[in-house]
Amino acid sequence: GLKIDSTVWRARIASATDPKLLLSVAKALHGGTIPRQEFALAMRYTAAAADPVAAKEFQIKLMLELKLQEAALREIARYAETQAFAGMTPERRVAFLRIADTPYAFSFGRTPSHEPLLRQLAELGMKEAASRYAWMLLDEGAGDVAAARIWFEKGAQFGSGAALRAIGYMHMRGFGGPKSAPKAVRAWEDAYRQGETYAAYNLHVYYAGEMESTAAVMEGAPAPDPVKAFEWMQRAIFLWTNAQPIT
């Protein structure tokens, strides 16, 4: 097939801000009316956008499709400071943010320099940002544990299964309070109900008796059980392949 160097147009779409231009490109690509190789032709599609917010939504979707996740998130952060964003209804704002509130959108290498971006997005109510920001704060127990717990709890309130799983991890490790297996198990079960695969795997490891613990930590918690361990592994596998918890 036709081989092209996508660097130039990827950079262009990452920096483009004209919603009419981006809307037309997004519609053309998403609608399959033009092949990707004809990006130059797509950029000539300049039909006016009837809804500027829809144009911005298409821009974000297109950037994500082009694997420009960090650029898309930074554009959301920038747009969130505009009058257009402030003028949205609460329902429209939630729907707009949901476009990029996914593990895929946040699947880029993170460094301490990303903390301000993640915090800004978390403050907007994005669950993935809250969870990832909290992990950066936690720093395996060496960071600001209290602040991490606050943001994990906010992430859980936003609907993040990953944040619930992390809360269970904190209970099991004793970060920010005494170690508690019962609280960890409950958090992991709640996370599993949110579709969190690794929570199911954690429960498999727990019931298999492979988590180091003491009698005090285990007090009031379910005992290890090889049958339950097998069941939780089956649930984890099902989630990996179906992305839905077994009810």
Short mmCIF file of N, CA and C in Angstrom, two decimals, residues 52-172:
data_model
loop_
_atom_site.label_atom_id
_atom_site.label_comp_id
_atom_site.label_asym_id
_atom_site.label_seq_id
_atom_site.Cartn_x
_atom_site.Cartn_y
_atom_site.Cartn_z
N PRO A 52 -19.91 24.59 17.91
CA PRO A 52 -18.48 24.68 18.25
C PRO A 52 -18.04 23.63 19.26
N VAL A 53 -18.91 23.28 20.20
CA VAL A 53 -18.55 22.25 21.17
C VAL A 53 -18.40 20.90 20.49
N ALA A 54 -19.29 20.61 19.55
CA ALA A 54 -19.18 19.37 18.79
C ALA A 54 -17.87 19.35 18.01
N ALA A 55 -17.48 20.51 17.49
CA ALA A 55 -16.21 20.59 16.76
C ALA A 55 -15.05 20.25 17.68
N LYS A 56 -15.10 20.77 18.89
CA LYS A 56 -14.04 20.46 19.85
C LYS A 56 -14.05 18.99 20.22
N GLU A 57 -15.24 18.41 20.36
CA GLU A 57 -15.33 16.98 20.66
C GLU A 57 -14.70 16.16 19.55
N PHE A 58 -14.98 16.52 18.28
CA PHE A 58 -14.38 15.81 17.17
C PHE A 58 -12.87 15.97 17.17
N GLN A 59 -12.39 17.15 17.53
CA GLN A 59 -10.95 17.38 17.59
C GLN A 59 -10.31 16.42 18.59
N ILE A 60 -10.88 16.32 19.78
CA ILE A 60 -10.33 15.45 20.82
C ILE A 60 -10.36 13.99 20.36
N LYS A 61 -11.50 13.58 19.78
CA LYS A 61 -11.61 12.21 19.30
C LYS A 61 -10.56 11.92 18.23
N LEU A 62 -10.36 12.86 17.33
CA LEU A 62 -9.39 12.66 16.27
C LEU A 62 -7.98 12.56 16.83
N MET A 63 -7.64 13.40 17.76
CA MET A 63 -6.31 13.35 18.36
C MET A 63 -6.08 12.03 19.06
N LEU A 64 -7.11 11.51 19.72
CA LEU A 64 -6.97 10.21 20.37
C LEU A 64 -6.81 9.10 19.34
N GLU A 65 -7.57 9.21 18.25
CA GLU A 65 -7.46 8.21 17.19
C GLU A 65 -6.06 8.20 16.58
N LEU A 66 -5.44 9.36 16.54
CA LEU A 66 -4.09 9.47 15.99
C LEU A 66 -3.02 9.19 17.03
N LYS A 67 -3.44 8.69 18.19
CA LYS A 67 -2.53 8.31 19.28
C LYS A 67 -1.76 9.51 19.83
N LEU A 68 -2.44 10.64 19.88
CA LEU A 68 -1.87 11.85 20.46
C LEU A 68 -2.55 12.10 21.81
N GLN A 69 -2.44 11.10 22.69
CA GLN A 69 -3.19 11.15 23.93
C GLN A 69 -2.82 12.35 24.81
N GLU A 70 -1.54 12.53 25.02
CA GLU A 70 -1.14 13.63 25.91
C GLU A 70 -1.56 14.98 25.32
N ALA A 71 -1.39 15.13 24.02
CA ALA A 71 -1.80 16.38 23.38
C ALA A 71 -3.30 16.60 23.53
N ALA A 72 -4.09 15.52 23.42
CA ALA A 72 -5.55 15.63 23.57
C ALA A 72 -5.91 16.07 24.99
N LEU A 73 -5.24 15.50 25.98
CA LEU A 73 -5.53 15.86 27.36
C LEU A 73 -5.12 17.30 27.66
N ARG A 74 -4.01 17.72 27.09
CA ARG A 74 -3.58 19.11 27.30
C ARG A 74 -4.56 20.08 26.62
N GLU A 75 -5.12 19.66 25.49
CA GLU A 75 -6.12 20.50 24.83
C GLU A 75 -7.39 20.60 25.67
N ILE A 76 -7.77 19.50 26.31
CA ILE A 76 -8.93 19.53 27.19
C ILE A 76 -8.67 20.48 28.36
N ALA A 77 -7.47 20.39 28.93
CA ALA A 77 -7.12 21.27 30.05
C ALA A 77 -7.16 22.74 29.63
N ARG A 78 -6.67 23.01 28.42
CA ARG A 78 -6.69 24.39 27.92
C ARG A 78 -8.12 24.85 27.68
N TYR A 79 -8.91 23.99 27.05
CA TYR A 79 -10.29 24.34 26.71
C TYR A 79 -11.14 24.54 27.96
N ALA A 80 -10.80 23.82 29.03
CA ALA A 80 -11.57 23.91 30.27
C ALA A 80 -11.48 25.29 30.91
N GLU A 81 -10.52 26.10 30.48
CA GLU A 81 -10.35 27.44 31.02
C GLU A 81 -11.04 28.50 30.16
N THR A 82 -11.75 28.07 29.14
CA THR A 82 -12.40 29.02 28.23
C THR A 82 -13.85 29.27 28.62
N GLN A 83 -14.41 30.37 28.09
CA GLN A 83 -15.81 30.69 28.33
C GLN A 83 -16.73 29.66 27.68
N ALA A 84 -16.28 29.07 26.58
CA ALA A 84 -17.10 28.06 25.90
C ALA A 84 -17.34 26.87 26.82
N PHE A 85 -16.31 26.44 27.52
CA PHE A 85 -16.45 25.31 28.45
C PHE A 85 -17.32 25.71 29.62
N ALA A 86 -17.08 26.91 30.16
CA ALA A 86 -17.87 27.38 31.30
C ALA A 86 -19.35 27.51 30.95
N GLY A 87 -19.65 27.76 29.67
CA GLY A 87 -21.03 27.93 29.25
C GLY A 87 -21.78 26.64 29.00
N MET A 88 -21.10 25.51 29.05
CA MET A 88 -21.77 24.23 28.84
C MET A 88 -22.70 23.92 30.00
N THR A 89 -23.75 23.17 29.72
CA THR A 89 -24.57 22.64 30.80
C THR A 89 -23.77 21.58 31.53
N PRO A 90 -24.08 21.30 32.78
CA PRO A 90 -23.35 20.25 33.52
C PRO A 90 -23.37 18.92 32.79
N GLU A 91 -24.50 18.59 32.18
CA GLU A 91 -24.60 17.31 31.47
C GLU A 91 -23.68 17.29 30.26
N ARG A 92 -23.62 18.39 29.53
CA ARG A 92 -22.76 18.45 28.34
C ARG A 92 -21.30 18.41 28.75
N ARG A 93 -20.98 19.05 29.88
CA ARG A 93 -19.60 19.06 30.34
C ARG A 93 -19.15 17.64 30.72
N VAL A 94 -20.02 16.91 31.40
CA VAL A 94 -19.69 15.53 31.77
C VAL A 94 -19.48 14.68 30.53
N ALA A 95 -20.36 14.83 29.54
CA ALA A 95 -20.25 14.06 28.30
C ALA A 95 -18.97 14.42 27.55
N PHE A 96 -18.61 15.69 27.57
CA PHE A 96 -17.40 16.14 26.89
C PHE A 96 -16.16 15.52 27.53
N LEU A 97 -16.08 15.56 28.83
CA LEU A 97 -14.91 15.02 29.53
C LEU A 97 -14.84 13.50 29.41
N ARG A 98 -16.00 12.86 29.28
CA ARG A 98 -16.02 11.40 29.20
C ARG A 98 -15.32 10.89 27.93
N ILE A 99 -15.23 11.72 26.92
CA ILE A 99 -14.58 11.31 25.67
C ILE A 99 -13.16 10.80 25.92
N ALA A 100 -12.45 11.48 26.83
CA ALA A 100 -11.06 11.11 27.09
C ALA A 100 -10.85 10.52 28.48
N ASP A 101 -11.92 10.23 29.19
CA ASP A 101 -11.77 9.68 30.53
C ASP A 101 -11.71 8.16 30.46
N THR A 102 -10.67 7.68 29.79
CA THR A 102 -10.49 6.25 29.56
C THR A 102 -9.04 5.86 29.83
N PRO A 103 -8.78 4.59 30.15
CA PRO A 103 -7.39 4.16 30.33
C PRO A 103 -6.54 4.44 29.10
N TYR A 104 -7.12 4.25 27.90
CA TYR A 104 -6.35 4.48 26.67
C TYR A 104 -5.86 5.92 26.58
N ALA A 105 -6.72 6.88 26.89
CA ALA A 105 -6.35 8.28 26.76
C ALA A 105 -5.20 8.66 27.69
N PHE A 106 -5.08 7.92 28.79
CA PHE A 106 -4.02 8.22 29.75
C PHE A 106 -2.84 7.27 29.64
N SER A 107 -2.79 6.50 28.57
CA SER A 107 -1.73 5.50 28.40
C SER A 107 -0.50 6.11 27.73
N PHE A 108 0.13 7.02 28.43
CA PHE A 108 1.38 7.59 27.94
C PHE A 108 2.34 7.70 29.13
N GLY A 109 3.62 7.75 28.85
CA GLY A 109 4.60 7.81 29.92
C GLY A 109 4.42 9.05 30.78
N ARG A 110 4.43 8.86 32.10
CA ARG A 110 4.22 9.98 33.00
C ARG A 110 5.47 10.26 33.81
N THR A 111 5.75 11.52 34.00
CA THR A 111 6.87 11.98 34.80
C THR A 111 6.32 13.01 35.80
N PRO A 112 7.13 13.43 36.77
CA PRO A 112 6.65 14.45 37.71
C PRO A 112 6.12 15.71 37.02
N SER A 113 6.60 15.97 35.80
CA SER A 113 6.13 17.17 35.09
C SER A 113 4.66 17.07 34.70
N HIS A 114 4.08 15.85 34.74
CA HIS A 114 2.68 15.67 34.39
C HIS A 114 1.73 15.91 35.56
N GLU A 115 2.26 16.07 36.76
CA GLU A 115 1.39 16.22 37.93
C GLU A 115 0.41 17.39 37.80
N PRO A 116 0.85 18.58 37.36
CA PRO A 116 -0.12 19.68 37.24
C PRO A 116 -1.25 19.37 36.27
N LEU A 117 -0.92 18.73 35.14
CA LEU A 117 -1.94 18.37 34.17
C LEU A 117 -2.93 17.38 34.77
N LEU A 118 -2.42 16.34 35.42
CA LEU A 118 -3.29 15.33 36.00
C LEU A 118 -4.17 15.92 37.09
N ARG A 119 -3.60 16.81 37.89
CA ARG A 119 -4.41 17.43 38.95
C ARG A 119 -5.52 18.29 38.35
N GLN A 120 -5.19 19.07 37.32
CA GLN A 120 -6.21 19.92 36.71
C GLN A 120 -7.35 19.09 36.15
N LEU A 121 -7.01 17.99 35.47
CA LEU A 121 -8.05 17.13 34.91
C LEU A 121 -8.83 16.41 36.01
N ALA A 122 -8.13 16.04 37.08
CA ALA A 122 -8.82 15.40 38.20
C ALA A 122 -9.80 16.36 38.85
N GLU A 123 -9.41 17.62 38.96
CA GLU A 123 -10.30 18.61 39.56
C GLU A 123 -11.53 18.87 38.69
N LEU A 124 -11.43 18.53 37.41
CA LEU A 124 -12.59 18.64 36.53
C LEU A 124 -13.55 17.47 36.72
N GLY A 125 -13.09 16.43 37.43
CA GLY A 125 -13.93 15.27 37.67
C GLY A 125 -13.60 14.06 36.83
N MET A 126 -12.43 14.04 36.19
CA MET A 126 -12.04 12.89 35.36
C MET A 126 -11.45 11.80 36.26
N LYS A 127 -12.09 10.64 36.25
CA LYS A 127 -11.72 9.58 37.17
C LYS A 127 -10.33 9.02 36.89
N GLU A 128 -9.97 8.88 35.61
CA GLU A 128 -8.65 8.33 35.28
C GLU A 128 -7.55 9.28 35.74
N ALA A 129 -7.78 10.57 35.60
CA ALA A 129 -6.79 11.55 36.05
C ALA A 129 -6.64 11.50 37.56
N ALA A 130 -7.76 11.40 38.28
CA ALA A 130 -7.72 11.35 39.74
C ALA A 130 -6.92 10.15 40.22
N SER A 131 -7.17 8.99 39.61
CA SER A 131 -6.47 7.77 40.01
C SER A 131 -4.97 7.88 39.73
N ARG A 132 -4.61 8.35 38.56
CA ARG A 132 -3.20 8.44 38.20
C ARG A 132 -2.48 9.53 38.99
N TYR A 133 -3.16 10.61 39.25
CA TYR A 133 -2.57 11.66 40.07
C TYR A 133 -2.31 11.12 41.49
N ALA A 134 -3.26 10.35 42.02
CA ALA A 134 -3.10 9.78 43.35
C ALA A 134 -1.92 8.82 43.41
N TRP A 135 -1.75 8.00 42.37
CA TRP A 135 -0.61 7.08 42.35
C TRP A 135 0.71 7.84 42.37
N MET A 136 0.77 8.96 41.65
CA MET A 136 1.99 9.76 41.65
C MET A 136 2.24 10.35 43.04
N LEU A 137 1.18 10.78 43.70
CA LEU A 137 1.33 11.31 45.05
C LEU A 137 1.77 10.23 46.03
N LEU A 138 1.23 9.03 45.88
CA LEU A 138 1.54 7.93 46.80
C LEU A 138 3.01 7.53 46.73
N ASP A 139 3.51 7.37 45.51
CA ASP A 139 4.92 7.01 45.31
C ASP A 139 5.32 5.81 46.17
N GLU A 140 4.51 4.75 46.08
CA GLU A 140 4.76 3.50 46.81
C GLU A 140 4.93 3.73 48.32
N GLY A 141 4.18 4.69 48.84
CA GLY A 141 4.21 4.93 50.28
C GLY A 141 5.24 5.95 50.72
N ALA A 142 6.10 6.39 49.78
CA ALA A 142 7.15 7.35 50.13
C ALA A 142 6.72 8.79 49.91
N GLY A 143 5.54 8.99 49.30
CA GLY A 143 5.08 10.34 48.99
C GLY A 143 4.06 10.85 49.99
N ASP A 144 3.15 11.67 49.51
CA ASP A 144 2.12 12.27 50.36
C ASP A 144 0.94 11.29 50.45
N VAL A 145 1.00 10.41 51.42
CA VAL A 145 0.02 9.33 51.54
C VAL A 145 -1.37 9.88 51.80
N ALA A 146 -1.47 10.90 52.66
CA ALA A 146 -2.79 11.45 53.00
C ALA A 146 -3.45 12.07 51.77
N ALA A 147 -2.67 12.84 51.00
CA ALA A 147 -3.23 13.45 49.79
C ALA A 147 -3.60 12.39 48.76
N ALA A 148 -2.77 11.34 48.67
CA ALA A 148 -3.06 10.26 47.73
C ALA A 148 -4.38 9.60 48.07
N ARG A 149 -4.61 9.37 49.36
CA ARG A 149 -5.86 8.73 49.79
C ARG A 149 -7.07 9.59 49.41
N ILE A 150 -6.92 10.91 49.61
CA ILE A 150 -8.02 11.82 49.26
C ILE A 150 -8.36 11.71 47.78
N TRP A 151 -7.33 11.67 46.94
CA TRP A 151 -7.58 11.64 45.49
C TRP A 151 -8.04 10.26 45.02
N PHE A 152 -7.59 9.20 45.68
CA PHE A 152 -8.13 7.88 45.35
C PHE A 152 -9.62 7.84 45.69
N GLU A 153 -9.99 8.41 46.83
CA GLU A 153 -11.40 8.41 47.21
C GLU A 153 -12.24 9.26 46.27
N LYS A 154 -11.66 10.38 45.80
CA LYS A 154 -12.38 11.18 44.81
C LYS A 154 -12.52 10.40 43.51
N GLY A 155 -11.45 9.72 43.10
CA GLY A 155 -11.52 8.91 41.89
C GLY A 155 -12.60 7.85 42.00
N ALA A 156 -12.70 7.24 43.17
CA ALA A 156 -13.74 6.22 43.40
C ALA A 156 -15.12 6.85 43.29
N GLN A 157 -15.28 8.07 43.83
CA GLN A 157 -16.56 8.77 43.73
C GLN A 157 -16.90 9.08 42.28
N PHE A 158 -15.87 9.32 41.47
CA PHE A 158 -16.09 9.60 40.04
C PHE A 158 -16.42 8.34 39.26
N GLY A 159 -16.23 7.15 39.90
CA GLY A 159 -16.54 5.89 39.23
C GLY A 159 -15.35 5.09 38.80
N SER A 160 -14.18 5.34 39.38
CA SER A 160 -12.96 4.64 38.99
C SER A 160 -12.78 3.35 39.77
N GLY A 161 -12.83 2.23 39.05
CA GLY A 161 -12.52 0.95 39.68
C GLY A 161 -11.05 0.87 40.06
N ALA A 162 -10.20 1.49 39.28
CA ALA A 162 -8.77 1.50 39.57
C ALA A 162 -8.49 2.20 40.90
N ALA A 163 -9.22 3.27 41.17
CA ALA A 163 -9.05 3.98 42.43
C ALA A 163 -9.51 3.11 43.61
N LEU A 164 -10.60 2.39 43.44
CA LEU A 164 -11.05 1.48 44.49
C LEU A 164 -10.02 0.39 44.74
N ARG A 165 -9.45 -0.14 43.67
CA ARG A 165 -8.41 -1.17 43.83
C ARG A 165 -7.23 -0.60 44.61
N ALA A 166 -6.87 0.64 44.30
CA ALA A 166 -5.74 1.28 44.99
C ALA A 166 -6.04 1.48 46.47
N ILE A 167 -7.29 1.80 46.79
CA ILE A 167 -7.68 1.95 48.20
C ILE A 167 -7.49 0.62 48.93
N GLY A 168 -7.86 -0.47 48.27
CA GLY A 168 -7.63 -1.79 48.86
C GLY A 168 -6.15 -2.05 49.07
N TYR A 169 -5.35 -1.66 48.10
CA TYR A 169 -3.89 -1.81 48.20
C TYR A 169 -3.36 -1.03 49.41
N MET A 170 -3.86 0.20 49.61
CA MET A 170 -3.41 1.00 50.74
C MET A 170 -3.79 0.35 52.06
N HIS A 171 -4.99 -0.22 52.13
CA HIS A 171 -5.40 -0.92 53.35
C HIS A 171 -4.49 -2.12 53.62
N MET A 172 -4.16 -2.86 52.57
CA MET A 172 -3.35 -4.06 52.76
C MET A 172 -1.91 -3.72 53.13
#
